[in-house]
Phi, psi and omega in degrees: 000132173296178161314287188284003145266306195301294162322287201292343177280339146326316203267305212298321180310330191257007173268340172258013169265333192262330174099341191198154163225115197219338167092023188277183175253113193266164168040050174063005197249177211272116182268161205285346191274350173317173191301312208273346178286333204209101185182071164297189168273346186203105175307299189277030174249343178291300167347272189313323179302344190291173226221159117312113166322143143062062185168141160277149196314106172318137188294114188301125177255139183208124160284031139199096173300323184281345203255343158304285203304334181298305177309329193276293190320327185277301200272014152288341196254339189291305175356305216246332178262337182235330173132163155330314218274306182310338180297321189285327219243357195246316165324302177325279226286313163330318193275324170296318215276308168312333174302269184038122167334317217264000176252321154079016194260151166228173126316133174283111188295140186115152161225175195291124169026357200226184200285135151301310193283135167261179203290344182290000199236341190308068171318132174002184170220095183275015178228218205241112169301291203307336179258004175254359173275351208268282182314311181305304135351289160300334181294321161318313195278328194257035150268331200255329163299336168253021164254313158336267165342299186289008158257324172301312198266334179251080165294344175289000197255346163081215186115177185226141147246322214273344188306294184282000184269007186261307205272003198281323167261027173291284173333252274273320164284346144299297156277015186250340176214353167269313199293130172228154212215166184112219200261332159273047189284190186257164167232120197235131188264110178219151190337105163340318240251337173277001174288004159287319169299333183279332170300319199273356194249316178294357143294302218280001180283317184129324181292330197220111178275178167312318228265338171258007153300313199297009187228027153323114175072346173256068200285329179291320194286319165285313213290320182315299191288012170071354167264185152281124157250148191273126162313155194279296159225206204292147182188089168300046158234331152299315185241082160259008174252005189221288213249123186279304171236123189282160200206010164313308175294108184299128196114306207286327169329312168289335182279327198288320199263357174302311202281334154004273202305294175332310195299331167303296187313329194285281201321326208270303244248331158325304201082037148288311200193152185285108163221050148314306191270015174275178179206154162225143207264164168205104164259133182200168183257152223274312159325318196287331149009324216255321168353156120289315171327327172301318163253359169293358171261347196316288197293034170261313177308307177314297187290349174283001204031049165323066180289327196250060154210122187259134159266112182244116196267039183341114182210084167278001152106347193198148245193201208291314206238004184177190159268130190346321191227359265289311196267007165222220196228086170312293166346278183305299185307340181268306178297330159274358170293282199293348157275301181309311154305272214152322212274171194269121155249176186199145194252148170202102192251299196265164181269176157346281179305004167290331201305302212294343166300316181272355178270321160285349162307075171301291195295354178087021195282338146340273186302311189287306173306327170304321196277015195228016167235154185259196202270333197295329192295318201295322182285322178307283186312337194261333169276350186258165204266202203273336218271338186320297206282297161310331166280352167265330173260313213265322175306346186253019177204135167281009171263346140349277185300336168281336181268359198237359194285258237296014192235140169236152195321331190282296190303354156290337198268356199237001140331075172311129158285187201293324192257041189230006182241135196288309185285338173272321189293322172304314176287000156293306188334297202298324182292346132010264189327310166287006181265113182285133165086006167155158205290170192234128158264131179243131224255070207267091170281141207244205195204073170315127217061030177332087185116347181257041141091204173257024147315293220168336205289121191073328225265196194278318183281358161350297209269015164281334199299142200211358229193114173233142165286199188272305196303312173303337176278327160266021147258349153315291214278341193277316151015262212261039173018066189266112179336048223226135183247167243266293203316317219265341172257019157241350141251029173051063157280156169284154188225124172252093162338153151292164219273322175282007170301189158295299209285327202257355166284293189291004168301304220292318188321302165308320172267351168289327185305328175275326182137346174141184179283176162202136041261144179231146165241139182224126165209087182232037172262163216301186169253160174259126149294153178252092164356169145263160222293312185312338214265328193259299182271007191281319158321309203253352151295341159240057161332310166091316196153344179329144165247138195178152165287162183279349168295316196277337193279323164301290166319324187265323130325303147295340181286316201253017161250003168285350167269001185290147208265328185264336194246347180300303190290344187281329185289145195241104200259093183275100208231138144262068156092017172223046178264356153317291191308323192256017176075050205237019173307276198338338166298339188273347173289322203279351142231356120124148176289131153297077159263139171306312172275008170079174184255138188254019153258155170285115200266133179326331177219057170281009196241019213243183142288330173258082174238152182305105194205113161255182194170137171337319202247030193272158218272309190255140195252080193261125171295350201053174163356352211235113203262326178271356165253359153321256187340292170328316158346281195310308175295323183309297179290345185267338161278343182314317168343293203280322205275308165214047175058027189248141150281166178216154168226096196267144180222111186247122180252080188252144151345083178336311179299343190238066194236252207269342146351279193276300182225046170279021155280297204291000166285350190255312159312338185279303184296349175281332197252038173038049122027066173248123173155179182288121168251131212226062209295107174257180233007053189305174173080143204267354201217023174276318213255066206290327195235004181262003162055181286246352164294000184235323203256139189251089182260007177206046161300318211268290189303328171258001162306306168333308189250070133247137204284327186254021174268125191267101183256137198221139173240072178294128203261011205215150148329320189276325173320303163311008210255274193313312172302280186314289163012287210305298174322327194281309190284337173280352202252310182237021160259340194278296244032061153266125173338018195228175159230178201258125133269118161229147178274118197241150180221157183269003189286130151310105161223218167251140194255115210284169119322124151301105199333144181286154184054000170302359187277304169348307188270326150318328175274326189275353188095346195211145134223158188270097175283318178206162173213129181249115162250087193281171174308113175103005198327165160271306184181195199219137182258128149252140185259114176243151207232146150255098192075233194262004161297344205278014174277284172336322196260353171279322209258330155315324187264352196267322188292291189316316156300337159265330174267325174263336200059061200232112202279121146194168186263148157233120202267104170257129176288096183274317196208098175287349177310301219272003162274298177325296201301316183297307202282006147314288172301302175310303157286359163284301170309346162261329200269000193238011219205064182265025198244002199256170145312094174302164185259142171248129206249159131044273213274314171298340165289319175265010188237343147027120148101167193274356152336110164340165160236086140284119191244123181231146199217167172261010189228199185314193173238026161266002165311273194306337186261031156298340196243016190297316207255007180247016185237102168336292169330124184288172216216114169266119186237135155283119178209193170245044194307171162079200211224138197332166171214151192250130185201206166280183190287296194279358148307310188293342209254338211260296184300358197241332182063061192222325194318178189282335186285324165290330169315306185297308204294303189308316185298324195268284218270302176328304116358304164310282191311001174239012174071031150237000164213169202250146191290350175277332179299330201277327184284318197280311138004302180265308178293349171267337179236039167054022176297154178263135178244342166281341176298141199265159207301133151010283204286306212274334169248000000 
């Protein structure tokens, strides 16, 4: 059969199998026939060749050679007569026609080795190559001299050079035609390990003098000096006018800007804010791939169909201690990951200097050698010179060798990959940018430690290099042809162009065109009023006796500050996949689920008052399953201040155990990045949450909520407290604009909910107040009981025994924040031991603890909560808590087992008492034999 039957029989067999050649993507799956699934470099050298990610190609068996090559021949002559685009539309309808049961075929995920875009595809290069490699070549150069320098003089202060010396013209192309700054900036996530080069472009901007390079890693030392210090990496609490996000914890960066780029899309689809012509960048390294966090989102960007988001994947090939991948392809394996998600990938493996290699290759021997070398080889090539690399690479196919004879050895060692080239990383870009309907990853391979040689360039101790001698440094300088005399580069002098050069024109030039620098931090959004308390909160400051959870007293506050006309659309309600459970249904009708597309179904219990309904401009942010991508939410809405100058107010409500427990890096990632809004841990507590045991129940959620510096943490065991706690936050946080956020604790038990004591908010917010007091006739003597969250009830019903059954006189204390009494008298006691000729200061918790009186402190959580206040209390100080690990019963079964209940309270208050000779060791037995306690059981903690 001929070619040109064989072509026409092609078409019919797949039109009459499939019914269209329309080029769609059948059954939801990614198609192989899209541009970037299916794009050899030569269809008919390929076929056979094709390859399995991350493996080298398995030898092809074909039962009819002859009757293969007509096929191959046939879709080489469609190619060449009707075009690309028809190959695609006729691969689609094959790839349907082949699902078939009875055939049993998929497609093999991956293509071959080389750049998706080909050069015939290739966009312009629009700017003056010679001066930005001339700049990429200084930033390179004053990024590896001030880490250098800050070792020579500090060996203890670390740094990376070989990271940014892989990324420097991924950046540099970035900031010369993408990255956009002003009041519509981009928002760009960039490489932890790289943050000298973004330091070394911010001199050469102008924005950064010598004096704060010269304070790399050195922050205490600058501030003494009147300078900056430049951060180890980006972290806007340090740098709070420059570095937007932090991205040192490998992972959170890639969760982070996913969930961004959405938050934009939320903000757009509101009717908040214009961000259509925004975008967000992610440069990251191909080790952080490994992350999970890195990949848990991916199929969420695809299906929001997230375009205004890019990924740039630095894949210099190795990671701390080796490579990444040694026996496979990190590139292919990143590419059946991010297709299989949905996203574009576009591979940008060779430089330029390659085409001409690959336009002479009649035989595929290029694509057959890539696919048959791993990444450990690949690195092996990158530490070795040009003579190397030709008798090892170029040497092991004699079409090789042919293709390589017209080259010396120097132009071998200077064959660039794909991300070491200025004009190919653009036309990635650009094509990035034009790409619709879902996010683009460009998969870019580097050379770690690029350019430094023998040095550092590939080798395995790479990332480590921190130390160079002179002769590397002036061959570094000899490299990048730098503007340097033996001298100013064996002593790292830093190099600035004059402000009228070429290079320092076309810098500004370039970044006025974009809209201004970046990275920039800005927090200049407006302030919101905050309702008054009553108008929302009044319910749960005069309960009466009411009964309700503190969960449900929340959720009804909130509905009524989502009506509220000024502050209501700022609010952001966030659930991961329990918003039944904490009772927050009632939302959805009245504001409704965030889908970008709105609901294209009829939903089951559309006849209900809570029936489910999502829409475009809907309000709450339900995450599903996903607790890291709930937060990334939560920070996403919580950064808007800074990020796009909108306040925003987020209240993310989740299963308490699975907060800081569970994602507490990115709780931490919220607060380096000044953070604002609400967290909200329900079924707190170790005993609330009675039959789902010990994997649900949350006893230190609170403690570690403590040591965050800007985390406000609260256990309110009553409505109106919470009432008050929330108040208080919305105003420091979006009428102040104070840096901080909340973890406060909810709990799901029903009880009666007191009225709030007169004057009392004040001291709800300082952590401690005076709830009740019993003084019966005759005290033995006198206690304080102080209670946290929903113990303090069991320590309210402790103190009623001890006065009616002991005669034992006591205050009862409810305790909101044992954090934020530690955090004052902290400060109180700094200010006295640094201040000894002044009025000491008296803090909070020492003021209502006064005096020589027991201190029983019972908490529903561990018992380093409550002895946060321990080392400020005169008094001897008992803490009750729920160390060791959950169980599943009743309430009043965990409190008994736990030894938190009103008898151990009592019992404790009575053996406190006891140590001072005011009741006798039989009251204390009888005690225990009156409410039946075990003195033989074994402790908590211990089983």
């Amino acid at each position: 059969m001929s070619v040109n039957q064989r072509h026409k029989q092609l078409q019919r067999i797949v039109e009459g199998s499939c019914g269209r050649a329309d080029g769609a993507d059948h059954g939801g799956r990614f198609s192989i026939a899209s541009e970037e699934c299916f794009r050899p470099p030569r269809l008919d050298r390929t076929i056979q060749g094709r390859h399995s990610p991350s493996v080298p190609a398995a030898p092809f068996i074909d039962s009819d050679p002859q009757e293969t090559a007509e096929w191959r021949d046939a879709l080489a002559s469609m190619l060449q007569a009707a075009g690309p685009q028809r190959v695609r539309e006729i691969m689609n309808m094959l790839a349907v026609a082949t699902r078939d049961s009875s055939v049993g075929w998929q497609p093999a995920w991956g293509t071959p080795y080389v750049n998706t875009i080909p050069v015939s595809s290739q966009a312009s290069f629009p700017g003056d190559l010679s001066i930005e490699e001339r700049l990429a070549s200084l930033m390179r150069w004053n990024a590896l001299a001030m880490v250098v320098r800050a070792n020579k003089a500090y060996g203890e202060l670390g740094g990376h050079i070989a990271s940014y010396a892989s990324a420097a013209d991924l950046f540099e192309v970035g900031f010369n035609h993408f990255f956009r700054g002003g009041a519509q900036s981009d928002l760009v996530f960039y490489q932890p390990h790289s943050a000298p080069g973004v330091y070394a472009r911010a001199f050469l901007e102008g924005r950064l003098g010598e004096e704060d390079l010269e304070h790399y890693r050195q922050e205490i030392a600058a501030r003494a000096s009147g300078v900056k210090g430049l951060s180890s990496y980006p972290h806007p609490w340090l740098m709070p006018d420059f570095w937007q996000f932090p991205t040192g914890s490998m992972g959170i960066g890639p969760i982070s800007s996913i969930y961004q780029a959405r938050f934009m899309r939320y903000l757009q689809h509101r009717g908040l804010l214009d961000t259509s012509g925004r975008r967000v960048w992610g440069v990251f390294g191909d080790g952080e791939m490994d992350e999970p966090e890195s990949m848990s989102a991916l199929t969420l960007a695809a299906r929001e169909k997230l375009d205004n988001l890019v990924w740039v994947v630095n894949c210099n090939l190795q990671r701390l201690d080796g490579p990444v991948r040694a026996n496979g392809r990190i590139i292919d394996e990143l590419e059946t990951l991010f297709c299989g998600a949905g996203w574009r990938v576009i591979k940008l493996v060779w430089g330029s200097d390659w085409d001409g290699l690959f336009a002479r290759d009649a035989e595929g021997a290029l694509a057959r050698a890539f696919a048959n070398t791993v990444d450990g080889q690949f690195q092996t090539f990158a530490a070795k010179d040009g003579r190397y690399n030709r008798e090892y690479f170029f040497g092991q196919d004699p079409a090789l060798v042919a293709l390589a004879q017209g080259l010396t050895d120097e132009q071998i060692d200077r064959l660039k990959r794909g991300g070491h080239d200025l004009v190919k990383i653009f036309a990635a870009y650009r094509a990035a940018t034009l790409t619709r309907d879902r996010p683009t990853v460009i998969l870019a391979q580097t050379k770690k430690g690029y350019g430094m040689g023998e040095a550092g360039q590939g080798r395995m101790t790479t990332h480590q290099q921190k130390k160079l001698e002179r002769e590397d440094l002036i061959a570094f300088r000899n490299r990048f042809n730098l503007p340097l005399t033996d001298e100013q580069a064996a002593s790292l002098a830093f190099y600035r162009p004059a402000d009228d050069s070429p290079e320092m024109r076309y810098l500004h030039s370039r970044r006025a065109e974009l809209g201004g620098f970046v990275p920039v931090r800005r927090s200049e959004a407006l302030p919101v009023a905050v309702p008054a308390l009553h108008r929302y909160g009044e319910f749960a400051l005069r309960a009466e006796g009411k009964e309700m959870s503190t969960t449900m007293a929340f959720v009804r506050m909130l509905t009524g500050l989502l009506k509220d006309a000024g502050l209501g659309p700022c609010v952001v309600p966030i659930v991961a996949d329990e918003a039944r459970t904490f009772g927050m249904a009632n939302l959805f009708k009245q504001v409704g689920i965030y889908s970008f597309n709105g609901q294209t179904y009829e939903p089951e219990d559309i006849g209900s008052v809570l029936s489910y309904r999502e829409a475009t401009d809907g309000q709450i942010l339900e995450e599903g399953i996903s607790e890291a991508g709930a937060i990334s939410s939560w920070i996403a809405a919580a950064t808007s201040y800074s990020v796009h100058g909108k306040a925003m107010l987020p209240f993310y409500i989740y299963y308490s155990m699975f907060g800081f427990q569970r994602v507490g890096d990115l709780i931490w990632a919220a607060a380096d990045q000044r953070s604002r809004g609400f967290l909200l841990g329900a079924t707190a507590g170790r005993t609330t949450l009675g039959g789902e045991g010990l994997q649900h129940q949350d006893g230190s959620s609170l403690l570690q909520a403590s040591v965050v510096p800007n985390c406000r943490a609260y256990d309110p065991c009553f409505a109106g407290e919470l009432a008050v706690i929330l108040d208080h936050g919305m105003r420091q946080m979006i009428e102040h604009g104070e840096d901080v956020f909340y973890y406060v604790t909810l709990m799901n038990e029903n009880y009666a909910q007191p009225s709030l004591p007169e004057a009392a908010e004040a001291d709800i917010v300082k952590g401690l107040y005076r709830y009740a007091v019993h003084a019966p006739t005759g005290a033995k003597g006198r206690v304080r009981l102080v209670g946290s969250g929903t113990i303090l009830r069991e320590v309210i019903a402790a103190a009623e025994l001890l006065a009616q059954d002991w005669a034992v006189a006591t205050e009862v204390w409810s305790a909101t924040s044992f954090s934020e009494l530690a955090r004052e008298a902290r400060e109180a006691e700094r200010f006295n031991r640094l201040h000894p000729t002044q009025a000491p200061r008296t803090s909070h918790v020492q003021s209502c603890l006064s005096g020589d009186a027991p201190v029983i402190a019972a908490t529903d959580h561990v018992r380093a909560w409550p002895q946060l206040v321990a080392p400020f209390v005169d008094a001897p100080f008992t803490a009750l808590g729920t160390d060791g690990f959950g169980r599943s019963d009743t309430r009043a079964a965990l409190r008994r087992f736990f030894e938190v209940d009103r008898h151990h309270v009592l019992l404790a208050a009575l053996t406190a008492l006891r140590s001072r000779g005011l009741v006798d060791a039989a009251t204390c037995a009888a005690a225990i034999a009156r409410y039946e306690l075990s003195p033989d059981a074994a402790a908590s903690w211990s089983t």
